Amino acid sequence: MALSANIRSSIFMMLGMGVFAIGDALTKYSTQTLNLGQFMFLRGILCILLLVLIASRQGVLHRWRDTLDKVTILRGLGEIGATTCYLVALTHLSLAFVSSVYQAVPLAVTLGAVLFLGEKVGWRRWLSIGIGFIGVLIIIRPGGDGDGTGMNAYALLLLVGVCFTALRDLSTRRINMQIPTVLISAMTSVLVTMAGFVMMQLNTGWQQPTSTDLMHVSIAAVLLIIGYHCIILATRAGDMSFASPFRYTSLLWAIVLSYIVFNQAPDQNTLIGAAIVVASGCYMLYREAITGYRQRKELRKQKNVSA
């Protein structure tokens, strides 16, 4: 039986989150022996090659200059900050902990839209944002012992990464819809790869990767492309108000992988804080859907009156 558009959208969203979580676990595992900057650089090179191939097959490669606008470059800078902060924190903190904090991204995006894009938010969504950030504080617990499960420099870096991710997502909203998605991804990959090269030089420089390292980097690059493709399909297949809550399945993937691969189970504070953040985010998405429905209904009523 044919699946509805929204069901397909939710399936793609869950698949995308799972692929990203597996890629994160592979990255954390690989960077135990390989320079993080070099990992970013090698993965980025492979991603660029794959994206250029896809763009060429789609017949849009000649339009690469369209990505040289301020908004696209701003999105790329946000991606550089988000990727760098996230991966550095990931190498020092558990996958479950990192994923739990990153569930606050939708809350940060909504807050940024209010502060910088002038979007209107009612008291219910303000309340959900506030409660969500309380959940984040429970996870990172300021004043903790800094043992990798509470507040330390890497947890703070992770919060900075959340802000950069919000910048990336807010910039994406302003990008010209006529610019092909694959070219935006390619431009972003170029910038992140350059950042990886700089990090590599500042760290230990080039290290001769083993065949296992190259295999891990190749798999990570393919997973990254597949994950982005799943998210694009999820966005275009159905209503985002229906599919967006399924982003939080990434936390389930992260908890399972963190335990199976690294034998790191989340503690009680992380689980409680993550549950609060997820619940707040889901409620905020619900309120956004209600507000959007009312606005569309009012717009249709105005059109009927004018007709």
mmCIF file of N, CA and C in Angstrom, residues 17 24 29 42 44 50 72 80 90 93 103 105 128 144 156 179 183 188 218 225 240 254 262 268 281 294 297:
data_model
loop_
_atom_site.group_PDB
_atom_site.id
_atom_site.type_symbol
_atom_site.label_atom_id
_atom_site.label_comp_id
_atom_site.label_asym_id
_atom_site.label_seq_id
_atom_site.Cartn_x
_atom_site.Cartn_y
_atom_site.Cartn_z
ATOM 1 N N MET A 17 18.645 10.871 10.357
ATOM 2 C CA MET A 17 19.195 11.006 11.699
ATOM 3 C C MET A 17 20.040 9.789 12.077
ATOM 4 N N ASP A 24 28.734 9.981 13.025
ATOM 5 C CA ASP A 24 29.368 10.587 14.198
ATOM 6 C C ASP A 24 30.135 9.546 15.008
ATOM 7 N N TYR A 29 35.326 7.318 16.624
ATOM 8 C CA TYR A 29 36.208 6.150 16.673
ATOM 9 C C TYR A 29 37.493 6.396 15.880
ATOM 10 N N LEU A 42 40.223 15.128 4.709
ATOM 11 C CA LEU A 42 40.059 13.990 3.806
ATOM 12 C C LEU A 42 38.592 13.706 3.516
ATOM 13 N N GLY A 44 36.218 15.861 3.647
ATOM 14 C CA GLY A 44 35.722 16.956 2.822
ATOM 15 C C GLY A 44 36.091 16.801 1.354
ATOM 16 N N LEU A 50 32.187 13.796 -4.640
ATOM 17 C CA LEU A 50 30.870 13.189 -4.819
ATOM 18 C C LEU A 50 29.831 14.222 -5.212
ATOM 19 N N THR A 72 24.956 32.638 1.203
ATOM 20 C CA THR A 72 25.497 31.282 1.095
ATOM 21 C C THR A 72 26.838 31.165 1.808
ATOM 22 N N ILE A 80 31.123 25.886 9.235
ATOM 23 C CA ILE A 80 32.495 25.700 9.722
ATOM 24 C C ILE A 80 32.520 25.708 11.251
ATOM 25 N N LEU A 90 32.960 16.208 20.324
ATOM 26 C CA LEU A 90 32.657 14.788 20.180
ATOM 27 C C LEU A 90 33.859 13.909 20.498
ATOM 28 N N LEU A 93 33.889 14.063 24.523
ATOM 29 C CA LEU A 93 32.686 13.774 25.304
ATOM 30 C C LEU A 93 31.971 12.575 24.699
ATOM 31 N N GLN A 103 20.136 18.610 20.882
ATOM 32 C CA GLN A 103 18.688 18.631 20.678
ATOM 33 C C GLN A 103 18.122 20.030 20.910
ATOM 34 N N VAL A 105 19.095 22.628 19.314
ATOM 35 C CA VAL A 105 19.244 23.430 18.099
ATOM 36 C C VAL A 105 17.919 24.042 17.636
ATOM 37 N N SER A 128 8.369 27.376 26.144
ATOM 38 C CA SER A 128 9.021 26.120 25.738
ATOM 39 C C SER A 128 10.514 26.321 25.510
ATOM 40 N N GLY A 144 29.750 21.196 37.610
ATOM 41 C CA GLY A 144 30.061 19.775 37.657
ATOM 42 C C GLY A 144 31.560 19.536 37.756
ATOM 43 N N LEU A 156 31.066 23.688 26.993
ATOM 44 C CA LEU A 156 30.856 25.079 26.572
ATOM 45 C C LEU A 156 31.073 25.225 25.066
ATOM 46 N N ILE A 179 18.923 28.507 -6.262
ATOM 47 C CA ILE A 179 20.254 27.896 -6.194
ATOM 48 C C ILE A 179 20.092 26.412 -5.879
ATOM 49 N N LEU A 183 24.671 22.370 -5.010
ATOM 50 C CA LEU A 183 25.731 23.367 -5.086
ATOM 51 C C LEU A 183 25.952 24.047 -3.743
ATOM 52 N N THR A 188 29.535 24.549 0.889
ATOM 53 C CA THR A 188 29.748 24.326 2.313
ATOM 54 C C THR A 188 30.884 23.338 2.552
ATOM 55 N N SER A 218 36.234 7.323 3.981
ATOM 56 C CA SER A 218 35.381 7.136 2.804
ATOM 57 C C SER A 218 33.951 6.825 3.217
ATOM 58 N N ILE A 225 26.835 12.358 2.846
ATOM 59 C CA ILE A 225 26.046 12.673 1.653
ATOM 60 C C ILE A 225 24.669 12.029 1.726
ATOM 61 N N MET A 240 6.762 19.768 6.868
ATOM 62 C CA MET A 240 7.857 19.805 7.830
ATOM 63 C C MET A 240 7.336 19.808 9.255
ATOM 64 N N ALA A 254 21.993 7.875 19.039
ATOM 65 C CA ALA A 254 23.238 8.237 19.721
ATOM 66 C C ALA A 254 23.406 7.453 21.019
ATOM 67 N N PHE A 262 31.100 2.405 22.334
ATOM 68 C CA PHE A 262 32.077 2.982 23.266
ATOM 69 C C PHE A 262 31.829 2.586 24.722
ATOM 70 N N GLN A 268 21.859 9.718 34.624
ATOM 71 C CA GLN A 268 20.485 10.137 34.899
ATOM 72 C C GLN A 268 20.252 11.593 34.515
ATOM 73 N N GLY A 281 11.038 20.992 22.622
ATOM 74 C CA GLY A 281 11.150 21.177 21.184
ATOM 75 C C GLY A 281 9.931 20.689 20.441
ATOM 76 N N ARG A 294 -3.283 28.655 11.368
ATOM 77 C CA ARG A 294 -4.182 29.799 11.563
ATOM 78 C C ARG A 294 -3.879 30.917 10.580
ATOM 79 N N LYS A 297 -5.223 29.889 7.217
ATOM 80 C CA LYS A 297 -6.678 29.960 7.239
ATOM 81 C C LYS A 297 -7.151 31.402 7.115
#
